[in-house]
GROMACS .gro file of C-alpha atoms in nm:
model
  437
    1MET     CA    1   1.911  -3.889  -4.815
    2ARG     CA    2   1.588  -3.693  -4.781
    3SER     CA    3   1.355  -3.889  -4.553
    4LYS     CA    4   1.018  -3.960  -4.713
    5ARG     CA    5   0.858  -4.239  -4.510
    6ILE     CA    6   0.910  -4.186  -4.137
    7LEU     CA    7   0.822  -4.397  -3.835
    8ILE     CA    8   0.814  -4.233  -3.491
    9THR     CA    9   0.826  -4.436  -3.172
   10GLY     CA   10   0.656  -4.307  -2.859
   11LEU     CA   11   0.377  -4.128  -3.045
   12SER     CA   12   0.183  -4.075  -2.719
   13THR     CA   13   0.473  -3.888  -2.561
   14TYR     CA   14   0.516  -3.513  -2.582
   15TRP     CA   15   0.809  -3.543  -2.821
   16GLY     CA   16   0.650  -3.808  -3.042
   17GLY     CA   17   0.334  -3.602  -3.089
   18ARG     CA   18   0.515  -3.277  -3.160
   19LEU     CA   19   0.751  -3.439  -3.407
   20ALA     CA   20   0.462  -3.605  -3.590
   21GLN     CA   21   0.288  -3.268  -3.624
   22ALA     CA   22   0.609  -3.115  -3.761
   23PHE     CA   23   0.648  -3.386  -4.025
   24GLU     CA   24   0.281  -3.359  -4.120
   25ALA     CA   25   0.342  -2.996  -4.210
   26ASP     CA   26   0.625  -3.093  -4.446
   27PRO     CA   27   0.481  -3.163  -4.793
   28GLU     CA   28   0.792  -3.357  -4.896
   29VAL     CA   29   0.730  -3.620  -4.626
   30GLU     CA   30   0.507  -3.881  -4.787
   31THR     CA   31   0.417  -4.097  -4.488
   32VAL     CA   32   0.425  -4.058  -4.111
   33VAL     CA   33   0.359  -4.367  -3.898
   34GLY     CA   34   0.355  -4.353  -3.519
   35VAL     CA   35   0.381  -4.656  -3.291
   36ASP     CA   36   0.305  -4.673  -2.921
   37ASN     CA   37   0.106  -4.881  -2.676
   38GLU     CA   38  -0.099  -4.574  -2.579
   39GLU     CA   39  -0.317  -4.339  -2.784
   40PRO     CA   40  -0.159  -4.014  -2.911
   41SER     CA   41  -0.236  -3.713  -2.695
   42VAL     CA   42  -0.240  -3.448  -2.970
   43GLU     CA   43  -0.453  -3.402  -3.280
   44LEU     CA   44  -0.290  -3.550  -3.587
   45GLU     CA   45  -0.410  -3.516  -3.946
   46ARG     CA   46  -0.225  -3.768  -4.160
   47THR     CA   47  -0.012  -3.963  -3.915
   48GLU     CA   48  -0.112  -4.329  -3.903
   49TYR     CA   49  -0.116  -4.459  -3.548
   50VAL     CA   50  -0.040  -4.827  -3.486
   51LYS     CA   51  -0.098  -4.957  -3.135
   52VAL     CA   52   0.199  -5.180  -3.064
   53GLY     CA   53   0.441  -5.218  -2.777
   54SER     CA   54   0.807  -5.311  -2.800
   55GLN     CA   55   0.765  -5.653  -2.963
   56HIS     CA   56   1.031  -5.647  -3.235
   57ALA     CA   57   0.844  -5.894  -3.460
   58LEU     CA   58   0.538  -5.669  -3.475
   59LEU     CA   59   0.747  -5.356  -3.516
   60ARG     CA   60   0.936  -5.520  -3.802
   61ARG     CA   61   0.609  -5.601  -3.980
   62VAL     CA   62   0.505  -5.236  -3.957
   63VAL     CA   63   0.846  -5.116  -4.082
   64GLU     CA   64   0.844  -5.354  -4.379
   65ALA     CA   65   0.478  -5.309  -4.474
   66ALA     CA   66   0.499  -4.926  -4.472
   67GLU     CA   67   0.839  -4.930  -4.649
   68ILE     CA   68   0.984  -4.706  -4.379
   69ASP     CA   69   1.314  -4.538  -4.469
   70THR     CA   70   1.367  -4.343  -4.143
   71VAL     CA   71   1.300  -4.431  -3.779
   72VAL     CA   72   1.303  -4.167  -3.504
   73ASP     CA   73   1.314  -4.319  -3.156
   74THR     CA   74   1.181  -4.062  -2.907
   75ARG     CA   75   1.084  -4.300  -2.624
   76LEU     CA   76   1.385  -4.267  -2.393
   77VAL     CA   77   1.273  -4.183  -2.038
   78VAL     CA   78   1.528  -3.953  -1.874
   79ASP     CA   79   1.331  -3.846  -1.568
   80SER     CA   80   1.272  -4.108  -1.299
   81VAL     CA   81   0.996  -3.902  -1.138
   82PHE     CA   82   0.747  -4.003  -1.405
   83THR     CA   83   0.785  -4.382  -1.392
   84SER     CA   84   0.931  -4.669  -1.194
   85ALA     CA   85   1.288  -4.793  -1.242
   86ARG     CA   86   1.160  -5.126  -1.378
   87LEU     CA   87   0.932  -4.970  -1.639
   88ALA     CA   88   1.198  -4.719  -1.736
   89HIS     CA   89   1.449  -4.999  -1.792
   90GLU     CA   90   1.203  -5.199  -2.003
   91ASN     CA   91   1.132  -4.893  -2.215
   92ASN     CA   92   1.483  -4.753  -2.237
   93VAL     CA   93   1.696  -5.064  -2.276
   94ILE     CA   94   1.473  -5.351  -2.385
   95GLY     CA   95   1.256  -5.127  -2.602
   96THR     CA   96   1.558  -4.976  -2.777
   97MET     CA   97   1.707  -5.319  -2.848
   98ASN     CA   98   1.379  -5.443  -2.993
   99MET     CA   99   1.339  -5.135  -3.213
  100LEU     CA  100   1.690  -5.181  -3.347
  101ALA     CA  101   1.620  -5.550  -3.414
  102ALA     CA  102   1.310  -5.448  -3.610
  103CYS     CA  103   1.519  -5.216  -3.829
  104GLY     CA  104   1.800  -5.459  -3.912
  105GLY     CA  105   1.787  -5.614  -4.258
  106THR     CA  106   1.504  -5.383  -4.374
  107GLY     CA  107   1.480  -5.081  -4.601
  108VAL     CA  108   1.545  -4.845  -4.309
  109ARG     CA  109   1.836  -4.624  -4.409
  110LYS     CA  110   1.836  -4.379  -4.119
  111PHE     CA  111   1.793  -4.424  -3.743
  112VAL     CA  112   1.773  -4.122  -3.510
  113PHE     CA  113   1.794  -4.177  -3.135
  114LYS     CA  114   1.687  -3.911  -2.885
  115SER     CA  115   1.925  -3.942  -2.590
  116SER     CA  116   2.035  -3.726  -2.297
  117THR     CA  117   2.342  -3.554  -2.153
  118HIS     CA  118   2.284  -3.779  -1.851
  119PHE     CA  119   2.526  -3.991  -2.053
  120TYR     CA  120   2.812  -3.782  -1.911
  121GLY     CA  121   2.695  -3.769  -1.550
  122ALA     CA  122   2.787  -3.485  -1.312
  123ASN     CA  123   3.093  -3.504  -1.091
  124GLN     CA  124   3.335  -3.273  -0.915
  125ASP     CA  125   3.629  -3.337  -1.150
  126ASP     CA  126   3.434  -3.315  -1.478
  127PRO     CA  127   3.571  -3.100  -1.762
  128ALA     CA  128   3.420  -2.757  -1.809
  129PHE     CA  129   3.247  -2.881  -2.124
  130PHE     CA  130   3.193  -3.237  -2.248
  131ASP     CA  131   3.231  -3.286  -2.621
  132GLU     CA  132   3.098  -3.582  -2.818
  133THR     CA  133   3.433  -3.764  -2.824
  134MET     CA  134   3.446  -3.792  -2.443
  135GLY     CA  135   3.324  -4.091  -2.252
  136ARG     CA  136   3.179  -4.090  -1.906
  137PRO     CA  137   3.464  -4.042  -1.655
  138HIS     CA  138   3.283  -4.214  -1.366
  139PRO     CA  139   3.047  -4.514  -1.341
  140PRO     CA  140   2.675  -4.427  -1.335
  141LYS     CA  141   2.519  -4.389  -0.993
  142THR     CA  142   2.149  -4.385  -1.082
  143ALA     CA  143   1.919  -4.618  -1.273
  144ILE     CA  144   1.837  -4.359  -1.540
  145GLU     CA  145   2.204  -4.293  -1.612
  146ARG     CA  146   2.267  -4.667  -1.647
  147ASP     CA  147   1.973  -4.693  -1.887
  148VAL     CA  148   2.109  -4.410  -2.103
  149LEU     CA  149   2.451  -4.575  -2.124
  150GLU     CA  150   2.307  -4.917  -2.209
  151ALA     CA  151   2.065  -4.780  -2.467
  152GLU     CA  152   2.337  -4.577  -2.640
  153ALA     CA  153   2.567  -4.881  -2.639
  154SER     CA  154   2.301  -5.077  -2.827
  155VAL     CA  155   2.258  -4.797  -3.082
  156THR     CA  156   2.634  -4.766  -3.131
  157GLU     CA  157   2.666  -5.143  -3.182
  158PHE     CA  158   2.382  -5.130  -3.435
  159ALA     CA  159   2.565  -4.854  -3.624
  160ASP     CA  160   2.885  -5.061  -3.632
  161ARG     CA  161   2.700  -5.366  -3.764
  162ASN     CA  162   2.510  -5.167  -4.026
  163PRO     CA  163   2.752  -4.928  -4.199
  164ASP     CA  164   2.499  -4.881  -4.479
  165LYS     CA  165   2.261  -4.701  -4.241
  166ASP     CA  166   2.293  -4.345  -4.110
  167VAL     CA  167   2.268  -4.359  -3.731
  168THR     CA  168   2.240  -4.035  -3.532
  169ILE     CA  169   2.240  -3.990  -3.155
  170LEU     CA  170   2.128  -3.656  -3.011
  171ARG     CA  171   2.219  -3.591  -2.647
  172PHE     CA  172   1.986  -3.324  -2.513
  173ALA     CA  173   2.061  -3.101  -2.216
  174ASN     CA  174   1.792  -3.010  -1.961
  175VAL     CA  175   1.479  -2.910  -2.151
  176LEU     CA  176   1.270  -2.605  -2.064
  177GLY     CA  177   0.939  -2.500  -2.216
  178PRO     CA  178   0.577  -2.420  -2.138
  179ASP     CA  179   0.439  -2.763  -2.228
  180VAL     CA  180   0.698  -3.033  -2.160
  181PRO     CA  181   0.688  -3.181  -1.807
  182THR     CA  182   1.027  -3.219  -1.635
  183SER     CA  183   1.153  -3.241  -1.279
  184HIS     CA  184   1.358  -2.923  -1.323
  185ILE     CA  185   1.052  -2.726  -1.433
  186ASP     CA  186   0.866  -2.858  -1.127
  187LEU     CA  187   1.160  -2.746  -0.913
  188PHE     CA  188   1.166  -2.401  -1.073
  189SER     CA  189   0.791  -2.368  -1.016
  190LEU     CA  190   0.834  -2.369  -0.639
  191PRO     CA  191   0.803  -2.037  -0.450
  192ALA     CA  192   1.176  -2.061  -0.367
  193ILE     CA  193   1.429  -2.271  -0.556
  194PRO     CA  194   1.607  -2.514  -0.322
  195MET     CA  195   1.985  -2.551  -0.351
  196ILE     CA  196   2.249  -2.764  -0.182
  197LEU     CA  197   2.427  -2.563   0.086
  198GLY     CA  198   2.764  -2.441  -0.042
  199PHE     CA  199   2.702  -2.521  -0.410
  200ASP     CA  200   2.588  -2.304  -0.701
  201PRO     CA  201   2.597  -2.541  -1.001
  202ARG     CA  202   2.621  -2.436  -1.365
  203TYR     CA  203   2.338  -2.522  -1.598
  204GLN     CA  204   2.279  -2.539  -1.972
  205PHE     CA  205   1.930  -2.567  -2.113
  206VAL     CA  206   1.760  -2.627  -2.446
  207HIS     CA  207   1.415  -2.491  -2.532
  208GLU     CA  208   1.148  -2.746  -2.623
  209ASP     CA  209   1.110  -2.592  -2.970
  210ASP     CA  210   1.481  -2.639  -3.037
  211VAL     CA  211   1.449  -3.005  -2.938
  212VAL     CA  212   1.191  -3.059  -3.213
  213HIS     CA  213   1.387  -2.855  -3.466
  214ALA     CA  214   1.708  -3.047  -3.390
  215LEU     CA  215   1.532  -3.378  -3.449
  216GLU     CA  216   1.387  -3.245  -3.774
  217HIS     CA  217   1.728  -3.119  -3.879
  218VAL     CA  218   1.899  -3.457  -3.857
  219VAL     CA  219   1.601  -3.643  -4.002
  220LEU     CA  220   1.560  -3.435  -4.316
  221ALA     CA  221   1.932  -3.440  -4.405
  222ASP     CA  222   2.224  -3.676  -4.355
  223HIS     CA  223   2.401  -3.613  -4.023
  224PRO     CA  224   2.526  -3.945  -3.885
  225GLY     CA  225   2.715  -3.948  -3.558
  226ILE     CA  226   2.671  -3.814  -3.205
  227PHE     CA  227   2.569  -3.454  -3.131
  228ASN     CA  228   2.523  -3.259  -2.809
  229VAL     CA  229   2.212  -3.041  -2.815
  230ALA     CA  230   2.237  -2.754  -2.567
  231ALA     CA  231   2.182  -2.384  -2.610
  232ASP     CA  232   2.459  -2.125  -2.596
  233GLY     CA  233   2.543  -1.992  -2.252
  234VAL     CA  234   2.590  -2.140  -1.907
  235LEU     CA  235   2.402  -2.012  -1.601
  236ALA     CA  236   2.462  -2.061  -1.231
  237LEU     CA  237   2.153  -2.192  -1.051
  238SER     CA  238   2.136  -1.868  -0.852
  239GLU     CA  239   2.121  -1.680  -1.186
  240VAL     CA  240   1.835  -1.905  -1.298
  241ALA     CA  241   1.644  -1.815  -0.982
  242GLY     CA  242   1.708  -1.445  -1.044
  243LEU     CA  243   1.583  -1.465  -1.405
  244LEU     CA  244   1.267  -1.637  -1.283
  245GLY     CA  245   1.221  -1.368  -1.020
  246LYS     CA  246   1.240  -1.615  -0.733
  247PRO     CA  247   1.456  -1.642  -0.424
  248TYR     CA  248   1.687  -1.938  -0.384
  249ALA     CA  249   1.712  -2.130  -0.063
  250PRO     CA  250   2.031  -2.329   0.016
  251LEU     CA  251   1.842  -2.566   0.243
  252ILE     CA  252   1.965  -2.908   0.128
  253PRO     CA  253   2.266  -3.021   0.334
  254PRO     CA  254   2.581  -3.117   0.140
  255TRP     CA  255   2.589  -3.454   0.316
  256GLY     CA  256   2.307  -3.709   0.315
  257THR     CA  257   2.143  -3.545   0.014
  258GLY     CA  258   1.954  -3.864  -0.068
  259LEU     CA  259   1.794  -3.866   0.277
  260ALA     CA  260   1.720  -3.494   0.246
  261ALA     CA  261   1.553  -3.557  -0.091
  262ALA     CA  262   1.336  -3.829   0.067
  263VAL     CA  263   1.226  -3.585   0.337
  264ALA     CA  264   1.156  -3.319   0.075
  265LYS     CA  265   0.941  -3.566  -0.119
  266ARG     CA  266   0.715  -3.603   0.184
  267LEU     CA  267   0.674  -3.227   0.178
  268GLY     CA  268   0.576  -3.234  -0.188
  269VAL     CA  269   0.915  -3.140  -0.336
  270VAL     CA  270   1.027  -3.422  -0.566
  271ILE     CA  271   1.398  -3.429  -0.650
  272ALA     CA  272   1.490  -3.712  -0.887
  273PRO     CA  273   1.808  -3.907  -0.798
  274GLU     CA  274   1.971  -3.807  -1.128
  275MET     CA  275   1.905  -3.441  -1.037
  276LEU     CA  276   2.098  -3.448  -0.710
  277ALA     CA  277   2.442  -3.465  -0.873
  278GLN     CA  278   2.348  -3.177  -1.104
  279LEU     CA  279   2.229  -2.969  -0.809
  280ARG     CA  280   2.573  -3.019  -0.661
  281PHE     CA  281   2.815  -3.001  -0.956
  282GLY     CA  282   2.615  -2.900  -1.264
  283ARG     CA  283   2.720  -2.987  -1.618
  284GLY     CA  284   2.828  -2.817  -1.940
  285VAL     CA  285   2.847  -2.962  -2.292
  286ASP     CA  286   3.005  -2.841  -2.614
  287ASN     CA  287   2.736  -2.763  -2.874
  288ARG     CA  288   2.960  -2.663  -3.165
  289ARG     CA  289   2.936  -2.985  -3.363
  290LEU     CA  290   2.562  -2.959  -3.431
  291LYS     CA  291   2.598  -2.590  -3.521
  292ALA     CA  292   2.874  -2.684  -3.765
  293ALA     CA  293   2.620  -2.922  -3.924
  294GLY     CA  294   2.399  -2.622  -4.004
  295PHE     CA  295   2.168  -2.612  -3.702
  296SER     CA  296   2.070  -2.276  -3.550
  297TYR     CA  297   1.928  -2.250  -3.199
  298GLY     CA  298   1.622  -2.033  -3.149
  299TYR     CA  299   1.698  -1.972  -2.780
  300THR     CA  300   2.004  -1.930  -2.564
  301SER     CA  301   2.001  -2.084  -2.216
  302ARG     CA  302   1.916  -1.742  -2.074
  303GLU     CA  303   1.632  -1.688  -2.322
  304ALA     CA  304   1.491  -2.035  -2.249
  305VAL     CA  305   1.476  -1.948  -1.877
  306LEU     CA  306   1.315  -1.610  -1.948
  307ALA     CA  307   1.054  -1.775  -2.173
  308LEU     CA  308   0.974  -2.023  -1.896
  309GLY     CA  309   0.943  -1.740  -1.645
  310GLU     CA  310   0.699  -1.554  -1.869
  311HIS     CA  311   0.492  -1.869  -1.910
  312MET     CA  312   0.484  -1.923  -1.533
  313ARG     CA  313   0.350  -1.573  -1.484
  314LEU     CA  314   0.082  -1.606  -1.754
  315HIS     CA  315  -0.017  -1.970  -1.708
  316PRO     CA  316  -0.254  -1.917  -1.412
  317LEU     CA  317  -0.448  -1.670  -1.627
  318LEU     CA  318  -0.462  -1.887  -1.938
  319ARG     CA  319  -0.497  -2.242  -1.813
  320SER     CA  320  -0.876  -2.221  -1.775
  321ASP     CA  321  -0.903  -2.179  -2.153
  322ALA     CA  322  -0.689  -2.482  -2.236
  323GLU     CA  323  -0.870  -2.805  -2.317
  324PRO     CA  324  -0.718  -3.145  -2.390
  325TYR     CA  325  -0.758  -3.304  -2.728
  326ARG     CA  326  -1.073  -3.517  -2.708
  327TYR     CA  327  -1.071  -3.699  -3.042
  328GLU     CA  328  -1.389  -3.524  -3.154
  329ARG     CA  329  -1.277  -3.535  -3.517
  330GLU     CA  330  -1.238  -3.914  -3.509
  331VAL     CA  331  -1.585  -3.958  -3.360
  332GLU     CA  332  -1.740  -3.728  -3.618
  333GLU     CA  333  -1.573  -3.916  -3.903
  334PHE     CA  334  -1.699  -4.244  -3.763
  335LEU     CA  335  -2.055  -4.114  -3.735
  336ARG     CA  336  -2.039  -3.969  -4.085
  337TRP     CA  337  -1.864  -4.239  -4.287
  338SER     CA  338  -1.876  -4.571  -4.106
  339PRO     CA  339  -2.098  -4.834  -4.273
  340SER     CA  340  -2.189  -4.948  -3.922
  341VAL     CA  341  -2.387  -4.626  -3.868
  342ARG     CA  342  -2.715  -4.673  -4.049
  343ASN     CA  343  -2.861  -4.394  -4.263
  344SER     CA  344  -2.578  -4.162  -4.165
  345ARG     CA  345  -2.588  -3.981  -4.498
  346VAL     CA  346  -2.963  -3.930  -4.478
  347ARG     CA  347  -2.939  -3.779  -4.133
  348ASP     CA  348  -2.657  -3.551  -4.246
  349VAL     CA  349  -2.857  -3.415  -4.538
  350GLU     CA  350  -3.177  -3.381  -4.338
  351GLY     CA  351  -2.983  -3.196  -4.074
  352LEU     CA  352  -2.886  -2.913  -4.310
  353SER     CA  353  -3.032  -2.575  -4.242
  354ARG     CA  354  -3.242  -2.403  -4.509
  355GLU     CA  355  -2.967  -2.147  -4.552
  356GLN     CA  356  -2.708  -2.420  -4.615
  357LEU     CA  357  -2.931  -2.597  -4.867
  358ARG     CA  358  -3.003  -2.267  -5.044
  359ASP     CA  359  -2.634  -2.182  -5.063
  360ILE     CA  360  -2.528  -2.521  -5.194
  361SER     CA  361  -2.796  -2.482  -5.457
  362ARG     CA  362  -2.653  -2.141  -5.551
  363LEU     CA  363  -2.309  -2.300  -5.558
  364LEU     CA  364  -2.421  -2.561  -5.808
  365GLU     CA  365  -2.629  -2.332  -6.025
  366SER     CA  366  -2.360  -2.063  -6.046
  367GLY     CA  367  -2.118  -2.299  -6.216
  368THR     CA  368  -1.869  -2.297  -5.930
  369VAL     CA  369  -1.938  -2.670  -5.922
  370ALA     CA  370  -2.072  -2.803  -6.249
  371ARG     CA  371  -2.345  -3.063  -6.258
  372GLU     CA  372  -2.291  -3.154  -6.621
  373GLY     CA  373  -1.971  -3.331  -6.732
  374THR     CA  374  -1.634  -3.208  -6.619
  375ALA     CA  375  -1.588  -2.900  -6.411
  376PRO     CA  376  -1.513  -2.573  -6.584
  377GLY     CA  377  -1.239  -2.347  -6.445
  378LEU     CA  378  -1.327  -2.257  -6.093
  379PRO     CA  379  -1.389  -1.883  -6.062
  380ALA     CA  380  -1.239  -1.679  -5.784
  381PRO     CA  381  -1.379  -1.575  -5.554
  382PRO     CA  382  -1.630  -1.861  -5.513
  383VAL     CA  383  -1.983  -1.829  -5.381
  384ASP     CA  384  -1.941  -1.608  -5.078
  385HIS     CA  385  -2.120  -1.822  -4.826
  386TYR     CA  386  -1.925  -2.136  -4.915
  387ASP     CA  387  -1.596  -1.988  -4.797
  388ASP     CA  388  -1.763  -1.890  -4.471
  389LEU     CA  389  -1.853  -2.251  -4.391
  390ASP     CA  390  -1.625  -2.430  -4.147
  391ASP     CA  391  -1.498  -2.783  -4.206
  392GLY     CA  392  -1.790  -2.949  -4.027
  393GLU     CA  393  -2.049  -2.756  -4.225
  394VAL     CA  394  -1.883  -2.839  -4.556
  395LEU     CA  395  -1.863  -3.206  -4.461
  396SER     CA  396  -2.237  -3.209  -4.395
  397LEU     CA  397  -2.299  -3.084  -4.751
  398LEU     CA  398  -2.085  -3.339  -4.931
  399PRO     CA  399  -2.325  -3.641  -4.928
  400SER     CA  400  -2.579  -3.440  -5.131
  401LEU     CA  401  -2.335  -3.389  -5.421
  402GLU     CA  402  -2.295  -3.604  -5.730
  403ARG     CA  403  -1.960  -3.737  -5.847
  404THR     CA  404  -1.888  -3.457  -6.094
  405ASP     CA  405  -1.971  -3.201  -5.826
  406LEU     CA  406  -1.739  -3.371  -5.579
  407GLU     CA  407  -1.455  -3.381  -5.831
  408ALA     CA  408  -1.495  -3.011  -5.906
  409LEU     CA  409  -1.520  -2.924  -5.539
  410ARG     CA  410  -1.203  -3.124  -5.469
  411GLU     CA  411  -1.024  -2.922  -5.736
  412TYR     CA  412  -1.142  -2.598  -5.580
  413GLU     CA  413  -1.043  -2.708  -5.229
  414THR     CA  414  -0.699  -2.818  -5.348
  415THR     CA  415  -0.623  -2.492  -5.526
  416HIS     CA  416  -0.790  -2.247  -5.287
  417ARG     CA  417  -0.857  -2.371  -4.932
  418ASP     CA  418  -0.652  -2.693  -4.909
  419ARG     CA  419  -0.840  -2.822  -4.605
  420VAL     CA  420  -0.710  -3.171  -4.537
  421SER     CA  421  -1.028  -3.293  -4.366
  422VAL     CA  422  -1.254  -3.174  -4.650
  423ILE     CA  423  -1.032  -3.315  -4.926
  424GLY     CA  424  -1.006  -3.645  -4.741
  425ALA     CA  425  -1.383  -3.668  -4.702
  426ILE     CA  426  -1.436  -3.589  -5.072
  427GLU     CA  427  -1.189  -3.859  -5.174
  428SER     CA  428  -1.358  -4.104  -4.937
  429LEU     CA  429  -1.695  -4.037  -5.102
  430LEU     CA  430  -1.548  -4.063  -5.450
  431ALA     CA  431  -1.394  -4.399  -5.359
  432ARG     CA  432  -1.739  -4.526  -5.260
  433GLN     CA  433  -1.910  -4.406  -5.578
  434ALA     CA  434  -1.874  -4.583  -5.913
  435PRO     CA  435  -1.711  -4.368  -6.184
  436ALA     CA  436  -1.952  -4.212  -6.432
  437GLU     CA  437  -1.993  -4.410  -6.757
   0.00000   0.00000   0.00000
């Protein structure tokens, strides 16, 4: 089943925002709806954001009203550094149960759950590689690991109760990338990488881009079941340090590691409880099942580490140029189109420069946009100056156009420039104007 109407949970999270942007770029996806109790942190063009928490009754209303066929649950918190144990449990376990309750008995035909290889744990007698058929050999020792197990149990039970729905669980290894925040990246950013004395654990990673592509892969085709998502190759932690060009320091004692981690936290080095077992024993997972389903990784574990190292070297030079998304587009659209803003159209037209007014006049007179009747075929290239205008400048010209001009301009934009913001503004104006008799 090709997903057409997709709902993404956790839209404000890194993964929710990136996945929404990916689906927006897919012309075969008709609708993208994002739910969260916080505003999205990235710019989105056609994703509809609904502010809602984990109340299953409200979520169900959204699912039914938007006729959602696919739900992608990206909310799972797998790093205890970024939240409290109580909030993580409410999000991971209670939130997952409520989302599943909202999907039962609806038109949802596919449910994708973003999970973690924390499911397997990390112990001395673990197999070299966990495959998807293996359970956890030892009880969980940390709150995050318990959450992962409970959340997956709920998803598995939902799949058993709803055999008509495709349910997919993706267990992701440790993620590396320039933008995603994780405890391991914080650890690797230190001048020297701390290690537990006498241990050199093995690590598998997955690049942040491959995380998004893996989610897309199982959403846009039918791949029910459980899949490990980890890049090819296993690295010892000392090798990771070497690839990053950093020394490693076996400073953490092999006994009392929890106490040592508490001391390190006071010194500014945060080691999450679920990280301690990995720093001792490491973990490897079998990634062949997802590759057999047609997925290709863009990065090996080694390449993911090298890409992170390059970013760490360049980031101090580039970070001054980076600016957060400030919702300027939403404010501009409010000022331009809201009926609550008086005389907005008049101010827009009066604010045009003489050059802009002259060029829109040339545009109309040249026949690129016809003033009489229907639009003739749009010539190419159009009036030179029009194609030089950015989105904001074009938007400021639109209120001065009549309906036939707007229709012709929409046709030109659709076939030549295809700017979503301009086409949306034209359609908004056309919806407000009565059709010509």
